[in-house]
mmCIF file of C-alpha atoms in Angstrom:
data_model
loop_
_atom_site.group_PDB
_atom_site.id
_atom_site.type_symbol
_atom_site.label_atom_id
_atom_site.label_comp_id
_atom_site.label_asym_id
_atom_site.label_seq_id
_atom_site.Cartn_x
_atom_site.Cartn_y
_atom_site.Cartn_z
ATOM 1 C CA UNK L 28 6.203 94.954 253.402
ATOM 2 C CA UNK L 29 9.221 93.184 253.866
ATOM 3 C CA UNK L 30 9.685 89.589 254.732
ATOM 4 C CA UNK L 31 13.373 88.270 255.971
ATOM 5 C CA UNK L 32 13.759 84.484 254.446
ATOM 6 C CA UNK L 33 14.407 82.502 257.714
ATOM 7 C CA UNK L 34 17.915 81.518 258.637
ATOM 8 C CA UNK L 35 18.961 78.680 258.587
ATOM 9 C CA UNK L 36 19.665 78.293 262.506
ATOM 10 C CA UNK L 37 16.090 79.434 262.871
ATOM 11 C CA UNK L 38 14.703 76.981 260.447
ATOM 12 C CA UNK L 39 16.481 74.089 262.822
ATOM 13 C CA UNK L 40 15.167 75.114 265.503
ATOM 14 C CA UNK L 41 11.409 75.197 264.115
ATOM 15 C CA UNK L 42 12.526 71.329 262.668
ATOM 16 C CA UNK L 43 13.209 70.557 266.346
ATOM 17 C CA UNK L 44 9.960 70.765 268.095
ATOM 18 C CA UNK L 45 6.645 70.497 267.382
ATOM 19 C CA UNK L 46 4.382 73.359 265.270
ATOM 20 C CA UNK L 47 2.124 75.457 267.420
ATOM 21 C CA UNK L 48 -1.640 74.620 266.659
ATOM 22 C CA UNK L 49 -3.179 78.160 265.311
ATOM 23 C CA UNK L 50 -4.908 81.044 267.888
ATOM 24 C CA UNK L 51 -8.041 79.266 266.578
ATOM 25 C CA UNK L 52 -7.488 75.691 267.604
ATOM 26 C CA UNK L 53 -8.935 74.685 264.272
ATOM 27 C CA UNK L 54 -4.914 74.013 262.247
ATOM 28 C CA UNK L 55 -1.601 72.576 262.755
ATOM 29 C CA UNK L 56 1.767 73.762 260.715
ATOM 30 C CA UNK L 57 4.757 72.026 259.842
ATOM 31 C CA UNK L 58 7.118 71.623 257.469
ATOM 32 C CA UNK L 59 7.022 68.510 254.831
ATOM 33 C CA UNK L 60 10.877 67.884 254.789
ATOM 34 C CA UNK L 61 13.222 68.872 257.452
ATOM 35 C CA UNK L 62 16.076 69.366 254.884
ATOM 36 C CA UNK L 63 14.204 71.632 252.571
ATOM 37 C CA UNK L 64 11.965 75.482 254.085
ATOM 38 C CA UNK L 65 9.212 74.755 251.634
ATOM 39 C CA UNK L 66 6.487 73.578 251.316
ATOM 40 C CA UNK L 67 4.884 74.355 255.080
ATOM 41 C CA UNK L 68 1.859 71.891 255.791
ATOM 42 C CA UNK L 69 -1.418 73.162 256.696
ATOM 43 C CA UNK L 70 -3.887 70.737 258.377
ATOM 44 C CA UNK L 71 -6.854 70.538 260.182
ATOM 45 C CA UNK L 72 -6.663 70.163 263.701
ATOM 46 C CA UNK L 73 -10.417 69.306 264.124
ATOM 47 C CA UNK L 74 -12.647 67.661 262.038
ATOM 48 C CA UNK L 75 -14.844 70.055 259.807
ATOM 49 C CA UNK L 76 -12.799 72.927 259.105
ATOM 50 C CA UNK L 77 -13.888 75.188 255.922
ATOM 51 C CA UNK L 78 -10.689 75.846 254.130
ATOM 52 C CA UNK L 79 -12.599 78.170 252.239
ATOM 53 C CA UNK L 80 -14.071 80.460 255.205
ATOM 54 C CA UNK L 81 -11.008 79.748 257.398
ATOM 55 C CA UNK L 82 -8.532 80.946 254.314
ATOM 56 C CA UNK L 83 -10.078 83.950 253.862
ATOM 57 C CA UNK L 84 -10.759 85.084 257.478
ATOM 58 C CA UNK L 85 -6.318 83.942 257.561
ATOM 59 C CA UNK L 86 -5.735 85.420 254.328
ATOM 60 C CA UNK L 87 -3.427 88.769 255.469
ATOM 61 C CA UNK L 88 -1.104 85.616 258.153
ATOM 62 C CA UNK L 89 -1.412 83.169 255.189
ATOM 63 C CA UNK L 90 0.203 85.932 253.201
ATOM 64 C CA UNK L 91 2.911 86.426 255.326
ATOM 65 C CA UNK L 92 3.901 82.555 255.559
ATOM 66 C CA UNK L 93 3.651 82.293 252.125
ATOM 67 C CA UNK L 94 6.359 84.987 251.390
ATOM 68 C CA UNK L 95 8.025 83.765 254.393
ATOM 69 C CA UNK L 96 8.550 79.467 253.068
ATOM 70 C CA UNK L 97 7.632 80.517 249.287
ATOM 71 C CA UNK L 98 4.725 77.537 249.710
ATOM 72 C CA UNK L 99 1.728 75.995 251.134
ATOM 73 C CA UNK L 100 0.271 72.994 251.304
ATOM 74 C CA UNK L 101 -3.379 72.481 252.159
ATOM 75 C CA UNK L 102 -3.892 69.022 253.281
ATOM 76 C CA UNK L 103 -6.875 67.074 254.240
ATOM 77 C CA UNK L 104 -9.393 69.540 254.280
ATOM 78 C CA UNK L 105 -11.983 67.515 251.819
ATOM 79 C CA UNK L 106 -11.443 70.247 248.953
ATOM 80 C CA UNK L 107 -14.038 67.977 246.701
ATOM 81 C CA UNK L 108 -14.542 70.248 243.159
ATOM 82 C CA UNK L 109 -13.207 72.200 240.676
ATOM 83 C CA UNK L 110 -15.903 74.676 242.200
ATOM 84 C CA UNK L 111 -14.288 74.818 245.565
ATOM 85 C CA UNK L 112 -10.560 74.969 244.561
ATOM 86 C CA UNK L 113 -11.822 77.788 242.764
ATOM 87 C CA UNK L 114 -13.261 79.265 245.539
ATOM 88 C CA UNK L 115 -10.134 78.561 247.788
ATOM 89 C CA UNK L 116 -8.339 80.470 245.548
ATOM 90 C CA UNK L 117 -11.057 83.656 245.556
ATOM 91 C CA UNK L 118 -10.360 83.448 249.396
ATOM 92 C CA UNK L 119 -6.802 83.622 248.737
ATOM 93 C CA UNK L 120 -6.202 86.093 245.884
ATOM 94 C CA UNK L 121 -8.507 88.285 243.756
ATOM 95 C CA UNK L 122 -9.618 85.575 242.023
ATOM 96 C CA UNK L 123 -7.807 83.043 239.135
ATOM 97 C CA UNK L 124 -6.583 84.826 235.608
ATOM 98 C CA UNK L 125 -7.318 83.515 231.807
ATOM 99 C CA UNK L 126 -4.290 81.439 230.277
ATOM 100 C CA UNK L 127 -2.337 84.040 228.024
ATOM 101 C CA UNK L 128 0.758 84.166 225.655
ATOM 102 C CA UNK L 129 0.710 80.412 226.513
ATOM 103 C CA UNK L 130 3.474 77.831 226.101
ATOM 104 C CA UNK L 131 1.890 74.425 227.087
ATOM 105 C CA UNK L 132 -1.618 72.973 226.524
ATOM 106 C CA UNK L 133 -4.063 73.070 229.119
ATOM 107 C CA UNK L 134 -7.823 72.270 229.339
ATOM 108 C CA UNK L 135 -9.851 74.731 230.716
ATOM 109 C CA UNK L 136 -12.125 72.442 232.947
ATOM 110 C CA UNK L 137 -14.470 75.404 234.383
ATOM 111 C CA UNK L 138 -14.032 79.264 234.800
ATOM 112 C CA UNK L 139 -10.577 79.987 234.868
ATOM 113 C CA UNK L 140 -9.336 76.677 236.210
ATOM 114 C CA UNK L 141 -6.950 74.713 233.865
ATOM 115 C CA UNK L 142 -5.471 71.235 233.625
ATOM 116 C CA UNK L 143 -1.907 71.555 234.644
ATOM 117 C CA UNK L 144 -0.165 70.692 231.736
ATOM 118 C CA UNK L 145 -1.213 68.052 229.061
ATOM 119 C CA UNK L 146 2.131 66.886 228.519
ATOM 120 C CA UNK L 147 2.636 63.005 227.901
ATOM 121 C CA UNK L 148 2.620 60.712 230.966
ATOM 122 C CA UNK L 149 5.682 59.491 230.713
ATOM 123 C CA UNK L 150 7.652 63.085 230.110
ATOM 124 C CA UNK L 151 9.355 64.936 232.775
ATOM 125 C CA UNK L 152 8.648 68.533 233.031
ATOM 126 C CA UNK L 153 11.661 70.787 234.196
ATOM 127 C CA UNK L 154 10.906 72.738 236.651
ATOM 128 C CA UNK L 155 10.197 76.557 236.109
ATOM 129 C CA UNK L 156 8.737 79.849 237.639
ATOM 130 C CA UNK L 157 5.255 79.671 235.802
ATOM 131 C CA UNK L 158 5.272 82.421 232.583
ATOM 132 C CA UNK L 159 8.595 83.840 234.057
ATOM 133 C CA UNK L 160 9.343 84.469 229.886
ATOM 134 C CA UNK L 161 6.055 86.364 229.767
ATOM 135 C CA UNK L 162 5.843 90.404 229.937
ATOM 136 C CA UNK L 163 3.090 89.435 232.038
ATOM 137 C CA UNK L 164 2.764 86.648 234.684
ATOM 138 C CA UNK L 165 0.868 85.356 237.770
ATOM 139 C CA UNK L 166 2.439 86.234 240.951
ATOM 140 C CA UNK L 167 0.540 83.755 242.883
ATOM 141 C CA UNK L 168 -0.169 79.804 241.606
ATOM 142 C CA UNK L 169 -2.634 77.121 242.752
ATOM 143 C CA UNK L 170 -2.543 73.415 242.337
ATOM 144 C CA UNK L 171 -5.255 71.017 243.004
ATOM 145 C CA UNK L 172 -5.450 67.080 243.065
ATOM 146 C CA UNK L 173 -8.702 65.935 242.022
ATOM 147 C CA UNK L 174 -7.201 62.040 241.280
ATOM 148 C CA UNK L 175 -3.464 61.217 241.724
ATOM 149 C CA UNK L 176 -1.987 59.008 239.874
ATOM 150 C CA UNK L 177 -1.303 55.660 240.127
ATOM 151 C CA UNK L 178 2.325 55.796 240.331
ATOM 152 C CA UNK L 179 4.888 58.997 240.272
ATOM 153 C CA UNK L 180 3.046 62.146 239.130
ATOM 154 C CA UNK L 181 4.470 64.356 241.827
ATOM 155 C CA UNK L 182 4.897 68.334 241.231
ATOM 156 C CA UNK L 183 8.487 69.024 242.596
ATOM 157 C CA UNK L 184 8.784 72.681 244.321
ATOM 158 C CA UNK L 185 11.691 74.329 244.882
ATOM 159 C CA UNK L 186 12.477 77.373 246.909
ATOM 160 C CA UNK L 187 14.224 80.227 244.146
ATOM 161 C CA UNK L 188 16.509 81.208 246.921
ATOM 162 C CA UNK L 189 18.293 78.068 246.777
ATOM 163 C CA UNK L 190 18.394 78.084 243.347
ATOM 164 C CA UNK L 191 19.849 81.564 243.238
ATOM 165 C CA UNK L 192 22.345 80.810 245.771
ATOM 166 C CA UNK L 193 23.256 77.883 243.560
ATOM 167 C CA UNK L 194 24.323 79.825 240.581
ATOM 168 C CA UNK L 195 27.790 81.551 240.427
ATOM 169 C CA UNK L 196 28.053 84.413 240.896
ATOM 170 C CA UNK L 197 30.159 85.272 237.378
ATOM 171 C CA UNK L 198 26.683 83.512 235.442
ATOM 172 C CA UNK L 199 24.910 86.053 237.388
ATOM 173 C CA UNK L 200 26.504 89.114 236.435
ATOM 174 C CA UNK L 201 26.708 88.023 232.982
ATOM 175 C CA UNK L 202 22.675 87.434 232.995
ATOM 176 C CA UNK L 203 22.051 90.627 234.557
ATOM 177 C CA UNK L 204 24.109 92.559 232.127
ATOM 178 C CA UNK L 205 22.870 90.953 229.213
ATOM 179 C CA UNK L 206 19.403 89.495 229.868
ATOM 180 C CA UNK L 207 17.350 86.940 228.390
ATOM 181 C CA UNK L 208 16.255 86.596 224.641
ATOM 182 C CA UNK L 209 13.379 83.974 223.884
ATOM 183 C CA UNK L 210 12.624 83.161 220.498
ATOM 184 C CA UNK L 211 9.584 81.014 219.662
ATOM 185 C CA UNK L 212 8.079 79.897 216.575
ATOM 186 C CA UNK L 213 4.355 79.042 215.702
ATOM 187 C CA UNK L 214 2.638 77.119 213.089
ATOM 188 C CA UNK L 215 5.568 74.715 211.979
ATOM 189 C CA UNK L 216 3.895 71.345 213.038
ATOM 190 C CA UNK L 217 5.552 71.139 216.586
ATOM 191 C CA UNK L 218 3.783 73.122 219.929
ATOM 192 C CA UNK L 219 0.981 75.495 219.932
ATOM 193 C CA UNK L 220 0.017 77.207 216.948
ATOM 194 C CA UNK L 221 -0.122 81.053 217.343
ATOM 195 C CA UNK L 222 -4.320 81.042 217.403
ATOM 196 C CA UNK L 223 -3.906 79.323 220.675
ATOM 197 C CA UNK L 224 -0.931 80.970 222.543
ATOM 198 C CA UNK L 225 -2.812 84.212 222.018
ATOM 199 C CA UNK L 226 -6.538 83.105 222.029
ATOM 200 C CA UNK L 227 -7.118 85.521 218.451
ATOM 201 C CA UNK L 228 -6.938 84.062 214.959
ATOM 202 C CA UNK L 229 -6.840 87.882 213.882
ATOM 203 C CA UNK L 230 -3.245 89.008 212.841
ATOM 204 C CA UNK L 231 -3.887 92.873 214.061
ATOM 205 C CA UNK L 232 -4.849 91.586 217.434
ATOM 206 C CA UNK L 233 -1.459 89.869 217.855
ATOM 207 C CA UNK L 234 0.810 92.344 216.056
ATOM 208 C CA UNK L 235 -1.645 95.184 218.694
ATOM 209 C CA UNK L 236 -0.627 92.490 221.943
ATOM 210 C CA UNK L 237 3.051 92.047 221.125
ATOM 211 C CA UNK L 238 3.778 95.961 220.184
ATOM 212 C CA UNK L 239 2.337 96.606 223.644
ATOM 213 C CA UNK L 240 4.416 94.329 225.764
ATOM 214 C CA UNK L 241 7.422 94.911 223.599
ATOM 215 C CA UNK L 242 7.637 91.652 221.959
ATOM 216 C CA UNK L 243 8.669 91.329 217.685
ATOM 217 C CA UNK L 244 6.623 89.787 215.640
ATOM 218 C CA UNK L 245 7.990 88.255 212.400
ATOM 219 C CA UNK L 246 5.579 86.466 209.889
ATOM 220 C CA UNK L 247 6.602 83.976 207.986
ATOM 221 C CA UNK L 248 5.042 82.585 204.872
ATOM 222 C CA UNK L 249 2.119 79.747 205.357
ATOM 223 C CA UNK L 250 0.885 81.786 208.168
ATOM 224 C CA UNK L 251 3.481 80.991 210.528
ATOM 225 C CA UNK L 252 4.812 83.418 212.863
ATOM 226 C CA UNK L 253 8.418 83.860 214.518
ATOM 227 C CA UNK L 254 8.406 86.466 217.841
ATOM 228 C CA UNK L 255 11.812 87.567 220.021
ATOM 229 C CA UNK L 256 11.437 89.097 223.050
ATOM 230 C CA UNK L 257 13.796 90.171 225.274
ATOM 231 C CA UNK L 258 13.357 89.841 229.677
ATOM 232 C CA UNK L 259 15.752 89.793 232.497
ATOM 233 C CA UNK L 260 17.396 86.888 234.161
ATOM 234 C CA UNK L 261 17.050 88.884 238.102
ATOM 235 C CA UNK L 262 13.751 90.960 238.890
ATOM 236 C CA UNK L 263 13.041 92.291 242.389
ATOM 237 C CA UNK L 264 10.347 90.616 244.416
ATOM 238 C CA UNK L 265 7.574 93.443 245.006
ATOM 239 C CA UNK L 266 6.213 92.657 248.849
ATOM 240 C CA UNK L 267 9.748 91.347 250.336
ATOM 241 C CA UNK L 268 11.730 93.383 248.392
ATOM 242 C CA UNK L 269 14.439 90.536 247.227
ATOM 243 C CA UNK L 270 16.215 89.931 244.116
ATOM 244 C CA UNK L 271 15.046 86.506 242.649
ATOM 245 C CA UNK L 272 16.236 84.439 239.504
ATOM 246 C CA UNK L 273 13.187 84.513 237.635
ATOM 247 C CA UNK L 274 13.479 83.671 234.049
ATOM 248 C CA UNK L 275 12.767 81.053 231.268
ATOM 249 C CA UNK L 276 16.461 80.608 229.970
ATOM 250 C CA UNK L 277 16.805 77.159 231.281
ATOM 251 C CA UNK L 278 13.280 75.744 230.747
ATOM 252 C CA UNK L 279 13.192 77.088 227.095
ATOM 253 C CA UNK L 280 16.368 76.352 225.661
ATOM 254 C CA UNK L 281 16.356 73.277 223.410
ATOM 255 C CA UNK L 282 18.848 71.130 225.475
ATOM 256 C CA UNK L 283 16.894 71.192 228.567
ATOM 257 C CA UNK L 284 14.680 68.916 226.568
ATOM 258 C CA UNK L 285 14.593 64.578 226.668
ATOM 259 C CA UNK L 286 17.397 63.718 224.150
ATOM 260 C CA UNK L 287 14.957 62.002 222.039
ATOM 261 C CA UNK L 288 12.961 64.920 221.799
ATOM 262 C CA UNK L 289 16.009 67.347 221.598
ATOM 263 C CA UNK L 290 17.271 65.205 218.548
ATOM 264 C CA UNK L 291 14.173 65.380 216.461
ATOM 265 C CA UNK L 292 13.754 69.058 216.626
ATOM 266 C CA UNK L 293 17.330 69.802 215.789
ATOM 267 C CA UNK L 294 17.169 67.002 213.117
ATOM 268 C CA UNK L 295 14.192 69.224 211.213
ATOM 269 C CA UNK L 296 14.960 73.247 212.260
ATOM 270 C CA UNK L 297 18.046 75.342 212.969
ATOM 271 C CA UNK L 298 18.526 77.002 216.383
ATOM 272 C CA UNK L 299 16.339 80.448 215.113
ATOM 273 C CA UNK L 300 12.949 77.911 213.816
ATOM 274 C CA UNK L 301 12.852 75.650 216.698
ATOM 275 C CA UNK L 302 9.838 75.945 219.033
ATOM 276 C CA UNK L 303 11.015 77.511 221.636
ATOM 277 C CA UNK L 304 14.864 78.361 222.176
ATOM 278 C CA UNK L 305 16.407 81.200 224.439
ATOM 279 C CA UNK L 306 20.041 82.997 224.070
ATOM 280 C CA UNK L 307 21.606 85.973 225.800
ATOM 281 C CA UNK L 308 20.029 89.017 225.466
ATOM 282 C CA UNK L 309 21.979 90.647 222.820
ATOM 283 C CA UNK L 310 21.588 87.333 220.442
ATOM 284 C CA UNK L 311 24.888 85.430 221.867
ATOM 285 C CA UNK L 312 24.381 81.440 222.563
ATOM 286 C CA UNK L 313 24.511 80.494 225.693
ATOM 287 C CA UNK L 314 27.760 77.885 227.044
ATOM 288 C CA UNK L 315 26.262 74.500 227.334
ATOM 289 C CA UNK L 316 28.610 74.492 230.685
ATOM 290 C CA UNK L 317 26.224 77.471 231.479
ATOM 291 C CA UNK L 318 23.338 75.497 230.989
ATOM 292 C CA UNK L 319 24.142 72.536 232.720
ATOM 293 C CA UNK L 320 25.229 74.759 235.998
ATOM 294 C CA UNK L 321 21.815 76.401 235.836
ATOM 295 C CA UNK L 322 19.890 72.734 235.040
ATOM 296 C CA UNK L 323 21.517 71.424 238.152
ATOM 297 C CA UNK L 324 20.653 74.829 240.636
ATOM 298 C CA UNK L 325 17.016 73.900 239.502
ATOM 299 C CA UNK L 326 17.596 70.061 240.259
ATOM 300 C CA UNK L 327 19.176 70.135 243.404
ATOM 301 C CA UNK L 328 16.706 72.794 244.890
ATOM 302 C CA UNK L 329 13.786 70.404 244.853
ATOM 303 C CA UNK L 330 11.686 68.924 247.093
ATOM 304 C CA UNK L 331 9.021 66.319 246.150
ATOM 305 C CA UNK L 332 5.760 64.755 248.122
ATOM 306 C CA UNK L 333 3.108 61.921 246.427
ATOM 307 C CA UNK L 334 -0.431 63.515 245.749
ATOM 308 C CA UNK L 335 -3.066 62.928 247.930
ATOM 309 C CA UNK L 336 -6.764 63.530 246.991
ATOM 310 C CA UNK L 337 -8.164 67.064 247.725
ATOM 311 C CA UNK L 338 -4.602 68.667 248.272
ATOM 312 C CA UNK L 339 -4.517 72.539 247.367
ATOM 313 C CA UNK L 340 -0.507 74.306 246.573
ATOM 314 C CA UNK L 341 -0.246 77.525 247.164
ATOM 315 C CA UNK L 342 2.760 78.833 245.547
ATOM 316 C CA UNK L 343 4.486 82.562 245.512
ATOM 317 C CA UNK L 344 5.456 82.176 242.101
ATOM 318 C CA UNK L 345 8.313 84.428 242.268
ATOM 319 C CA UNK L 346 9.823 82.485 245.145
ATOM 320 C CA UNK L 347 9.190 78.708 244.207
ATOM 321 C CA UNK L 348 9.786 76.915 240.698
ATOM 322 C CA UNK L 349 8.103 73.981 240.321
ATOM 323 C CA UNK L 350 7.773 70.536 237.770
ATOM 324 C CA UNK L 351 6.113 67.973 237.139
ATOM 325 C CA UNK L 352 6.961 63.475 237.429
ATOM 326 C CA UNK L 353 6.533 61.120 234.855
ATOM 327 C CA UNK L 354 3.358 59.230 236.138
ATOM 328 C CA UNK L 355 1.130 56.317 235.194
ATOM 329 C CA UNK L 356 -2.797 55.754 235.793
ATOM 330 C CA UNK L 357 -5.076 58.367 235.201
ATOM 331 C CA UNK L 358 -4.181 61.981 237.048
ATOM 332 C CA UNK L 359 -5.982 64.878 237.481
ATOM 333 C CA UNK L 360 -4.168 67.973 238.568
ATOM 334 C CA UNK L 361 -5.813 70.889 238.214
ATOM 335 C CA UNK L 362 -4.251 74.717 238.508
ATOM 336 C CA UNK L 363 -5.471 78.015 238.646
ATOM 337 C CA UNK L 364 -3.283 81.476 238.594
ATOM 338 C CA UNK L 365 -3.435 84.648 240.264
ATOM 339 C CA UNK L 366 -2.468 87.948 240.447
ATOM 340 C CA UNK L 367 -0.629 89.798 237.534
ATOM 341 C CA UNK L 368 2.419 91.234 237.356
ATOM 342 C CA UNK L 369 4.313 93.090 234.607
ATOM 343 C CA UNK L 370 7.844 91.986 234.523
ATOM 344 C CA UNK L 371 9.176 95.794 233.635
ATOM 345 C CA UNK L 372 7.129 96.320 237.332
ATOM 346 C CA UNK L 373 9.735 94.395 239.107
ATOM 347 C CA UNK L 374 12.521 94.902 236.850
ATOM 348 C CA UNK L 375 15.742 95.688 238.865
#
């Protein structure tokens, strides 16, 4: 199936009047911002409406406006649990996937539902397409607020074709040619240890993981453990049929980072022992001018909205990136993914 992004003369003239209330009488659509196509707004026309029941007798149109604005956002429909965002998403998708090959901590807070990510408050997360590094990721992502926060604490979305249409074209062709090469290290006192990003304290089982999805695995003494893997920058969306920027260079490499952060990490390990770092594919550093084009596509794609209580994203992950606010006061954000792809399954 294959879904044209809306122009831009057509997405003025849906800003101009008002959204059509569903066949059923029961929602109302619009979008959040009219300078930005995502995320569109989903509410309840009437008072009652099961966003669980109504989602999944919707699901096959839902599908089509999600590949359509990239994002949608489920407002006041009294989503009250953990238990029923789950369920929104099993009305939604086949159902929300473990937490693999991870890069962030999360608590799992019931089935397959996960904090979003237990960074501290006052850190900015860059925004990202969610395990784009991975040989395997979620096509689909879900975000629920049980609590916002006090203040800031929004989750910034951005639509990937803006973000592709802000790179040049000559860093294209030079990511497509060469690719992506993450390198992460494990066990060296800064992020997860290797027992967590692969849920196995058993060597074989990693070294029997990474040989299957084509990632290296280097172990270094103390039980510490090095891996490269190598992904493309461009993979082709499988349902609309689009080339997207979909990869981890930006988000990994170690000056996207806070500069206080940055400077401790380069203080203690050389470019090859940090954390996380990424490089061309074939081993080359990447320009900092490079970077801070790419930082900036990210940046100036975004669109941000304030939490409110019982809100449910639904996010294409191939066609939105998304971040996350410094905040203060207690939050509770709560995600679930769906849907798993294989990145050589959309290679281009």
């Amino acid at each position: 199936m294959s879904i044209v992004p809306p122009s831009p003369r057509a997405l003025g003239a849906v800003r101009r009047k008002a959204m059509n209330v569903s066949e059923q009488q029961l929602v109302t659509e619009r979008l959040l911002s009219p300078d930005h196509a995502l995320p569109l707004v989903i509410e309840p026309a009437v008072s009652g409406v099961d966003l669980i029941a109504w989602a999944a007798r919707e699901r096959e149109s839902l599908e089509k406006k999600l590949l359509q604005y990239g994002a949608l956002l489920f407002r006041g429909f009294n989503v009250a649990s953990v238990e029923q965002f789950d369920q929104v998403i099993a009305a939604l998708s086949p159902g929300a996937l473990e937490y693999m090959f991870r890069a962030s901590p999360r608590t799992r807070v019931g089935g397959n539902i996960y904090t979003s990510t237990d960074y501290p408050a006052d850190q900015m997360i860059f925004p990202h397409n969610e395990h784009s590094y991975s040989p395997r990721f979620p096509l689909r992502l879900f975000f629920y607020c049980q609590l916002p926060s006090e203040t800031g604490g929004e989750t910034p979305i951005g639509s990937t074709r803006a973000v592709k249409a802000r790179i040049s074209p000559q860093i294209e062709a030079r990511f497509r040619e060469k690719g992506v090469l993450y390198v992460r290290n494990y066990g060296d006192g800064f992020g997860l240890p290797w027992q967590s990003v692969f849920q196995s304290e058993d060597r074989r089982e990693v070294e029997a993981y990474c040989a299957s999805v084509g990632i290296e695995v280097e172990w270094k003494d103390n039980n510490r453990l090095r891996t490269r893997q190598r992904g493309p920058a461009v993979v082709r969306h499988p349902r609309t049929g689009e080339e997207v920027w979909f990869n981890h260079a930006t988000f990994f490499h170690i000056s996207t980072l806070p500069e206080r952060i940055r400077d401790s990490l380069q203080s203690n390990f050389n470019d090859l022992d940090l954390p996380t770092n990424t490089f061309y594919g074939d081993g080359e550093p990447i320009e900092p001018q490079v970077l801070e084009s790419l930082r900036a596509a990210y940046l100036d794609s975004l669109v941000r909205f304030s939490w409110q209580q019982g809100d449910v994203l639904f996010i294409d992950n191939m066609l939105a990136v998304h971040g996350r606010e410094p905040f203060t006061g207690k939050r509770a954000i709560m995600t679930g993914m769906a849907e798993a792809l294989l990145s050589s399954d959309v290679a281009v």
